[in-house]
Tab-separated table of N, CA and C in Angstrom:
chain	number	residue	atom	x	y	z
A	538	UNK	N	77.056	127.955	118.131
A	538	UNK	CA	77.878	127.161	116.910
A	538	UNK	C	78.929	126.430	117.643
A	539	UNK	N	79.888	127.049	118.131
A	539	UNK	CA	80.669	126.623	118.790
A	539	UNK	C	80.629	125.702	119.744
A	540	UNK	N	79.908	125.437	120.772
A	540	UNK	CA	79.376	124.478	121.646
A	540	UNK	C	78.698	122.993	120.756
A	541	UNK	N	78.155	123.657	119.739
A	541	UNK	CA	77.700	122.140	118.965
A	541	UNK	C	78.973	121.430	118.724
A	542	UNK	N	79.966	122.306	117.919
A	542	UNK	CA	81.364	121.629	117.258
A	542	UNK	C	81.957	121.085	118.414
A	543	UNK	N	82.178	121.558	119.269
A	543	UNK	CA	82.757	120.852	120.660
A	543	UNK	C	81.950	119.702	120.955
A	544	UNK	N	80.637	119.639	121.144
A	544	UNK	CA	79.784	118.392	121.343
A	544	UNK	C	79.879	117.493	120.730
A	545	UNK	N	80.319	117.718	119.432
A	545	UNK	CA	80.461	116.487	118.086
A	545	UNK	C	81.482	115.897	118.216
A	546	UNK	N	82.706	116.884	118.518
A	546	UNK	CA	84.058	116.281	119.075
A	546	UNK	C	83.856	115.370	119.762
A	547	UNK	N	83.297	115.858	120.893
A	547	UNK	CA	83.316	114.889	122.147
A	547	UNK	C	82.397	113.662	121.769
A	548	UNK	N	81.511	113.386	121.004
A	548	UNK	CA	80.812	112.322	120.647
A	548	UNK	C	81.689	111.716	119.546
A	549	UNK	N	82.285	111.841	119.153
A	549	UNK	CA	83.132	111.278	118.057
A	549	UNK	C	84.550	110.795	118.904
A	550	UNK	N	84.889	111.534	119.666
A	550	UNK	CA	86.347	111.078	120.350
A	550	UNK	C	86.316	109.390	120.467
A	551	UNK	N	84.933	108.826	121.176
A	551	UNK	CA	85.232	107.590	121.538
A	551	UNK	C	85.343	106.723	120.635
A	552	UNK	N	84.716	107.174	119.246
A	552	UNK	CA	84.357	106.269	118.208
A	552	UNK	C	85.901	106.247	117.396
A	553	UNK	N	86.977	106.986	117.691
A	553	UNK	CA	87.799	107.593	117.090
A	553	UNK	C	88.546	106.266	115.832
A	554	UNK	N	88.747	104.885	116.603
A	554	UNK	CA	89.263	104.099	115.558
A	554	UNK	C	88.372	102.765	115.262
A	555	UNK	N	87.354	103.250	115.459
A	555	UNK	CA	86.245	102.332	114.699
A	555	UNK	C	85.706	102.901	113.552
A	556	UNK	N	84.693	101.845	112.983
A	556	UNK	CA	84.548	101.994	111.584
A	556	UNK	C	83.298	103.314	111.176
A	557	UNK	N	82.903	103.549	112.782
A	557	UNK	CA	81.762	104.699	113.030
A	557	UNK	C	82.243	106.152	112.778
A	558	UNK	N	83.451	106.046	113.143
A	558	UNK	CA	84.300	107.553	112.857
A	558	UNK	C	84.533	107.539	111.503
A	559	UNK	N	84.758	109.298	111.314
A	559	UNK	CA	84.625	109.331	109.464
A	559	UNK	C	86.087	108.788	109.080
A	560	UNK	N	86.927	108.990	109.993
A	560	UNK	CA	88.199	108.493	109.840
A	560	UNK	C	88.807	106.881	110.502
A	561	UNK	N	88.098	106.361	110.974
A	561	UNK	CA	87.963	105.336	111.327
A	561	UNK	C	89.136	104.364	111.155
A	562	UNK	N	88.893	103.757	110.000
A	562	UNK	CA	89.882	103.042	109.729
A	562	UNK	C	91.323	103.417	109.529
A	563	UNK	N	91.364	104.628	109.103
A	563	UNK	CA	92.833	105.115	108.967
A	563	UNK	C	93.249	105.322	110.592
A	564	UNK	N	92.867	105.617	111.246
A	564	UNK	CA	92.964	105.975	112.701
A	564	UNK	C	93.483	104.527	113.046
A	565	UNK	N	92.696	103.162	113.287
A	565	UNK	CA	92.891	102.271	113.374
A	565	UNK	C	94.307	101.506	112.978
A	566	UNK	N	94.276	101.831	111.778
A	566	UNK	CA	95.474	101.172	111.088
A	566	UNK	C	96.435	102.166	110.623
A	567	UNK	N	96.585	103.556	111.872
A	567	UNK	CA	97.521	104.269	111.511
A	567	UNK	C	98.754	103.912	111.140
A	568	UNK	N	99.500	103.048	111.958
A	568	UNK	CA	100.991	102.373	111.763
A	568	UNK	C	101.158	102.087	110.215
A	569	UNK	N	100.330	101.207	109.960
A	569	UNK	CA	100.341	100.371	108.805
A	569	UNK	C	100.021	101.499	107.448
A	570	UNK	N	99.288	102.241	107.764
A	570	UNK	CA	98.927	103.247	106.726
A	570	UNK	C	100.032	104.017	106.409
A	571	UNK	N	100.589	104.708	107.443
A	571	UNK	CA	101.687	105.522	107.456
A	571	UNK	C	102.822	105.082	106.788
A	572	UNK	N	102.985	103.758	107.275
A	572	UNK	CA	104.383	102.882	106.513
A	572	UNK	C	104.249	102.881	104.572
A	573	UNK	N	102.876	102.660	104.517
A	573	UNK	CA	102.527	102.652	103.155
A	573	UNK	C	102.491	103.691	102.656
A	574	UNK	N	102.046	104.533	103.121
A	574	UNK	CA	102.217	106.212	102.241
A	574	UNK	C	103.693	106.802	102.378
A	575	UNK	N	104.176	106.430	103.403
A	575	UNK	CA	105.816	106.904	103.177
A	575	UNK	C	106.535	106.231	102.291
A	576	UNK	N	106.145	104.781	101.923
A	576	UNK	CA	106.894	103.983	101.029
A	576	UNK	C	106.533	104.665	99.451
A	577	UNK	N	105.446	105.096	99.412
A	577	UNK	CA	104.726	105.416	98.102
A	577	UNK	C	104.692	106.873	97.937
A	578	UNK	N	104.916	107.504	98.485
A	578	UNK	CA	104.981	109.638	98.761
A	578	UNK	C	105.892	110.211	98.163
A	579	UNK	N	105.992	111.016	97.566
A	579	UNK	CA	106.581	111.475	96.901
A	579	UNK	C	106.597	113.066	95.951
A	580	UNK	N	107.574	113.857	96.136
A	580	UNK	CA	107.125	115.190	95.358
A	580	UNK	C	106.035	115.874	95.850
A	581	UNK	N	105.241	116.577	95.194
A	581	UNK	CA	103.842	117.130	95.663
A	581	UNK	C	102.980	116.439	95.780
A	582	UNK	N	102.387	116.128	97.059
A	582	UNK	CA	101.390	115.215	97.559
A	582	UNK	C	100.236	115.918	97.785
A	583	UNK	N	98.993	115.715	97.134
A	583	UNK	CA	97.536	116.468	97.640
A	583	UNK	C	96.731	115.152	98.304
A	584	UNK	N	96.651	115.623	99.784
A	584	UNK	CA	95.805	114.523	100.856
A	584	UNK	C	94.206	115.258	100.585
A	585	UNK	N	93.475	114.509	99.554
A	585	UNK	CA	92.297	115.022	99.532
A	585	UNK	C	91.177	114.536	100.230
A	586	UNK	N	90.708	115.458	101.022
A	586	UNK	CA	89.726	114.664	102.512
A	586	UNK	C	90.556	114.823	103.852
A	587	UNK	N	91.695	115.610	103.778
A	587	UNK	CA	92.648	116.004	105.001
A	587	UNK	C	92.158	115.813	106.004
A	588	UNK	N	90.916	116.032	106.449
A	588	UNK	CA	90.591	116.518	107.968
A	588	UNK	C	91.507	117.285	108.610
A	589	UNK	N	91.962	116.841	109.724
A	589	UNK	CA	92.831	117.311	110.502
A	589	UNK	C	94.189	117.463	109.954
A	590	UNK	N	94.649	116.972	108.892
A	590	UNK	CA	95.519	116.878	108.126
A	590	UNK	C	96.886	116.300	109.054
A	591	UNK	N	96.723	115.223	109.728
A	591	UNK	CA	97.874	114.328	110.320
A	591	UNK	C	98.729	113.941	109.583
A	592	UNK	N	98.554	113.905	108.415
A	592	UNK	CA	99.788	113.076	107.654
A	592	UNK	C	100.845	114.336	107.589
A	593	UNK	N	100.595	115.721	107.239
A	593	UNK	CA	101.367	116.513	107.123
A	593	UNK	C	102.936	116.386	108.272
A	594	UNK	N	102.573	116.083	109.280
A	594	UNK	CA	103.408	116.015	110.297
A	594	UNK	C	104.198	114.367	110.012
A	595	UNK	N	103.992	113.420	109.441
A	595	UNK	CA	104.306	112.126	109.404
A	595	UNK	C	105.018	112.017	108.393
A	596	UNK	N	105.003	112.398	106.873
A	596	UNK	CA	105.629	112.339	106.189
A	596	UNK	C	107.326	112.995	105.974
A	597	UNK	N	108.005	112.289	104.913
A	597	UNK	CA	109.491	112.891	105.084
A	597	UNK	C	109.323	114.395	104.632
A	598	UNK	N	110.512	115.259	104.655
A	598	UNK	CA	110.468	116.488	104.530
A	598	UNK	C	110.887	116.920	103.217
A	599	UNK	N	110.972	115.873	102.588
A	599	UNK	CA	111.329	115.617	101.025
A	599	UNK	C	109.805	115.769	100.125
A	600	UNK	N	108.707	115.252	100.830
A	600	UNK	CA	107.457	115.563	100.423
A	600	UNK	C	107.086	116.956	100.441
A	601	UNK	N	106.115	117.402	99.609
A	601	UNK	CA	105.660	118.826	99.923
A	601	UNK	C	104.400	118.500	100.066
A	602	UNK	N	103.633	118.841	101.160
A	602	UNK	CA	102.057	118.280	101.462
A	602	UNK	C	101.291	119.745	101.223
A	603	UNK	N	100.122	119.221	100.419
A	603	UNK	CA	98.726	120.067	100.335
A	603	UNK	C	97.612	119.199	100.872
A	604	UNK	N	97.408	119.968	101.517
A	604	UNK	CA	95.691	119.392	102.395
A	604	UNK	C	94.546	120.006	101.779
A	605	UNK	N	93.424	119.326	101.273
A	605	UNK	CA	92.319	119.861	100.732
A	605	UNK	C	91.123	119.007	101.699
A	606	UNK	N	90.125	120.013	101.891
A	606	UNK	CA	88.864	119.225	102.249
A	606	UNK	C	87.780	120.040	101.866
A	607	UNK	N	86.661	119.662	102.146
A	607	UNK	CA	85.396	120.044	101.893
A	607	UNK	C	85.263	121.243	102.810
A	608	UNK	N	84.591	122.260	102.539
A	608	UNK	CA	84.510	123.195	103.666
A	608	UNK	C	83.048	122.904	104.655
A	609	UNK	N	82.184	122.442	104.088
A	609	UNK	CA	81.128	121.675	104.855
A	609	UNK	C	81.966	120.571	105.908
A	610	UNK	N	82.444	119.790	105.653
A	610	UNK	CA	82.911	118.740	106.633
A	610	UNK	C	84.107	119.471	107.288
A	611	UNK	N	84.834	120.565	107.105
A	611	UNK	CA	86.044	121.282	108.107
A	611	UNK	C	84.659	121.821	109.086
A	612	UNK	N	83.508	122.459	108.963
A	612	UNK	CA	82.425	122.849	109.865
A	612	UNK	C	82.384	122.120	110.897
A	613	UNK	N	82.501	120.756	110.535
A	613	UNK	CA	81.877	119.719	111.544
A	613	UNK	C	82.990	119.592	112.748
A	614	UNK	N	83.962	120.644	112.886
A	614	UNK	CA	84.698	120.723	114.011
A	614	UNK	C	85.967	119.771	114.234
A	615	UNK	N	86.773	119.680	112.602
A	615	UNK	CA	88.148	119.527	112.417
A	615	UNK	C	88.999	120.570	113.006
A	616	UNK	N	89.975	119.976	113.955
A	616	UNK	CA	91.065	121.053	114.477
A	616	UNK	C	92.005	121.513	113.368
A	617	UNK	N	92.525	120.663	112.423
A	617	UNK	CA	93.173	121.108	111.441
A	617	UNK	C	92.851	121.724	110.310
A	618	UNK	N	93.701	122.503	109.577
A	618	UNK	CA	93.461	123.972	108.703
A	618	UNK	C	93.626	123.359	107.385
A	619	UNK	N	92.828	123.088	106.505
A	619	UNK	CA	93.489	122.398	105.012
A	619	UNK	C	93.955	123.692	104.284
A	620	UNK	N	94.941	123.338	103.547
A	620	UNK	CA	95.672	124.682	102.722
A	620	UNK	C	94.713	124.880	101.582
A	621	UNK	N	93.618	124.200	101.220
A	621	UNK	CA	92.688	124.366	100.433
A	621	UNK	C	91.561	123.961	100.646
A	622	UNK	N	90.255	124.769	100.320
A	622	UNK	CA	89.250	124.224	100.811
A	622	UNK	C	88.515	123.891	99.334
A	623	UNK	N	88.168	122.782	99.244
A	623	UNK	CA	87.378	122.286	97.494
A	623	UNK	C	86.552	121.145	97.577
A	624	UNK	N	85.860	120.941	96.725
A	624	UNK	CA	85.387	119.884	96.484
A	624	UNK	C	86.163	119.090	95.294
A	625	UNK	N	86.014	117.931	95.951
A	625	UNK	CA	87.169	116.431	95.370
A	625	UNK	C	86.928	116.431	93.714
A	626	UNK	N	85.960	116.671	93.578
A	626	UNK	CA	85.374	116.769	91.978
A	626	UNK	C	85.564	117.797	91.367
A	627	UNK	N	85.630	118.964	91.691
A	627	UNK	CA	86.521	120.284	91.066
A	627	UNK	C	87.707	120.516	91.657
A	628	UNK	N	88.738	120.128	91.797
A	628	UNK	CA	89.904	120.690	92.428
A	628	UNK	C	90.745	121.797	91.763
A	629	UNK	N	91.275	123.126	92.488
A	629	UNK	CA	91.636	124.052	91.756
A	629	UNK	C	93.238	124.113	91.694
A	630	UNK	N	93.398	123.057	91.035
A	630	UNK	CA	94.913	122.256	90.953
A	630	UNK	C	95.189	122.558	89.466
A	631	UNK	N	96.371	122.751	88.954
A	631	UNK	CA	96.704	122.508	87.303
A	631	UNK	C	96.981	121.338	87.032
A	632	UNK	N	96.348	120.946	85.925
A	632	UNK	CA	96.727	119.171	85.662
A	632	UNK	C	97.952	119.068	85.583
A	633	UNK	N	98.258	117.500	85.826
A	633	UNK	CA	99.882	117.390	85.440
A	633	UNK	C	100.625	117.982	86.317
A	634	UNK	N	100.327	118.146	87.602
A	634	UNK	CA	101.152	119.277	88.391
A	634	UNK	C	101.458	118.350	89.654
A	635	UNK	N	101.147	117.511	89.899
A	635	UNK	CA	101.194	116.690	91.278
A	635	UNK	C	101.984	115.180	91.185
A	636	UNK	N	102.553	114.831	91.984
A	636	UNK	CA	103.496	113.711	92.156
A	636	UNK	C	102.452	112.727	92.943
A	637	UNK	N	101.864	112.750	93.890
A	637	UNK	CA	100.948	111.835	94.511
A	637	UNK	C	99.542	112.320	94.895
A	638	UNK	N	98.673	111.588	94.777
A	638	UNK	CA	97.190	112.015	95.506
A	638	UNK	C	96.997	110.868	96.307
A	639	UNK	N	96.652	111.547	97.686
A	639	UNK	CA	96.089	110.858	98.738
A	639	UNK	C	94.651	110.685	98.656
A	640	UNK	N	93.885	109.708	99.299
A	640	UNK	CA	92.594	109.709	99.410
A	640	UNK	C	92.196	108.793	100.793
A	641	UNK	N	92.157	108.870	101.668
A	641	UNK	CA	92.189	107.841	103.153
A	641	UNK	C	90.755	107.879	103.198
A	642	UNK	N	90.053	107.338	103.230
A	642	UNK	CA	88.586	106.889	103.494
A	642	UNK	C	87.706	108.378	102.983
A	643	UNK	N	87.918	108.391	101.912
A	643	UNK	CA	87.011	109.417	101.633
A	643	UNK	C	85.940	109.370	100.454
A	644	UNK	N	86.190	108.314	99.471
A	644	UNK	CA	85.271	107.795	98.442
A	644	UNK	C	84.041	107.392	98.980
A	645	UNK	N	84.158	106.882	100.062
A	645	UNK	CA	82.605	106.420	100.414
A	645	UNK	C	81.635	107.515	101.134
A	646	UNK	N	82.444	108.576	100.929
A	646	UNK	CA	81.758	109.792	101.616
A	646	UNK	C	80.943	110.371	100.300
A	647	UNK	N	81.350	110.225	99.229
A	647	UNK	CA	81.079	111.148	97.928
A	647	UNK	C	79.976	110.830	97.023
A	648	UNK	N	79.134	111.404	96.457
A	648	UNK	CA	77.827	111.350	96.151
A	648	UNK	C	78.454	110.265	94.863
A	649	UNK	N	79.319	111.293	94.143
A	649	UNK	CA	79.929	110.592	92.603
A	649	UNK	C	81.485	110.295	92.815
A	650	UNK	N	81.651	109.331	93.289
A	650	UNK	CA	83.320	109.010	93.506
A	650	UNK	C	84.213	108.866	92.273
A	651	UNK	N	83.664	108.635	91.178
A	651	UNK	CA	84.182	108.500	90.073
A	651	UNK	C	84.747	109.987	89.303
A	652	UNK	N	84.043	110.919	89.895
A	652	UNK	CA	84.632	112.247	89.429
A	652	UNK	C	85.922	112.628	90.314
A	653	UNK	N	85.713	112.402	91.388
A	653	UNK	CA	87.049	112.400	92.317
A	653	UNK	C	88.034	111.568	91.905
A	654	UNK	N	88.134	110.488	91.373
A	654	UNK	CA	88.865	109.676	90.878
A	654	UNK	C	89.523	110.295	89.511
A	655	UNK	N	88.319	110.867	88.785
A	655	UNK	CA	88.756	111.485	87.086
A	655	UNK	C	89.861	112.495	87.818
A	656	UNK	N	89.241	113.482	88.700
A	656	UNK	CA	90.053	114.624	88.793
A	656	UNK	C	91.390	114.457	89.801
A	657	UNK	N	91.606	113.504	90.319
A	657	UNK	CA	92.917	112.722	90.801
A	657	UNK	C	93.863	112.764	89.794
A	658	UNK	N	93.164	111.986	88.806
A	658	UNK	CA	93.973	111.710	87.274
A	658	UNK	C	94.528	112.872	86.971
A	659	UNK	N	93.237	113.723	86.705
A	659	UNK	CA	93.825	114.828	86.029
A	659	UNK	C	95.070	115.371	86.276
A	660	UNK	N	94.969	115.933	87.978
A	660	UNK	CA	96.229	116.675	88.347
A	660	UNK	C	97.468	115.989	88.541
A	661	UNK	N	97.581	114.515	88.467
A	661	UNK	CA	98.782	113.917	88.402
A	661	UNK	C	99.460	113.722	87.452
A	662	UNK	N	101.232	113.948	87.389
A	662	UNK	CA	101.930	113.924	86.383
A	662	UNK	C	101.991	112.454	85.816
A	663	UNK	N	102.455	112.573	84.641
A	663	UNK	CA	102.632	110.967	84.026
A	663	UNK	C	103.749	110.529	85.072
A	664	UNK	N	103.366	109.232	85.434
A	664	UNK	CA	103.962	108.161	86.414
A	664	UNK	C	103.899	108.567	87.586
A	665	UNK	N	102.804	109.480	88.249
A	665	UNK	CA	102.300	109.781	89.483
A	665	UNK	C	101.620	108.702	89.988
A	666	UNK	N	101.379	108.584	91.272
A	666	UNK	CA	100.613	107.658	92.072
A	666	UNK	C	99.364	108.152	92.621
A	667	UNK	N	98.246	107.532	92.820
A	667	UNK	CA	97.068	107.929	93.587
A	667	UNK	C	96.514	106.657	94.464
A	668	UNK	N	96.885	107.083	95.618
A	668	UNK	CA	97.057	106.141	96.977
A	668	UNK	C	95.528	106.164	97.644
A	669	UNK	N	94.775	105.088	97.450
A	669	UNK	CA	93.428	105.014	98.286
A	669	UNK	C	93.458	104.303	98.994
A	670	UNK	N	92.757	104.707	100.282
A	670	UNK	CA	92.194	103.596	100.918
A	670	UNK	C	90.812	103.498	101.578
């Protein structure tokens, strides 16, 4: 299994900044995306579909980062470790407890993206922001 994961990582590496990579658009526009996120991120931030969790290191210290990803996705060989393994449509987070929700190149991978958006709305505090790319 490990050799298959390494092989998959090797195949995806050259595609990193292209739309063919699962996070290609985020990686290609990472400078603009990070500036946008820094302007809007605050308080407790939940990164749904965090992948390698690269945002954790890029956000200000005033932001409390929580990365969430789907177990099957993580099994594809991401090197990061999410704080929570969960389905975007069923988040194990208390309602109205989060200041910022981030979904970078996530919705297009979901069978029912509306459920993930509804969950994001459920966990956001009044006045919170959902940042979708």
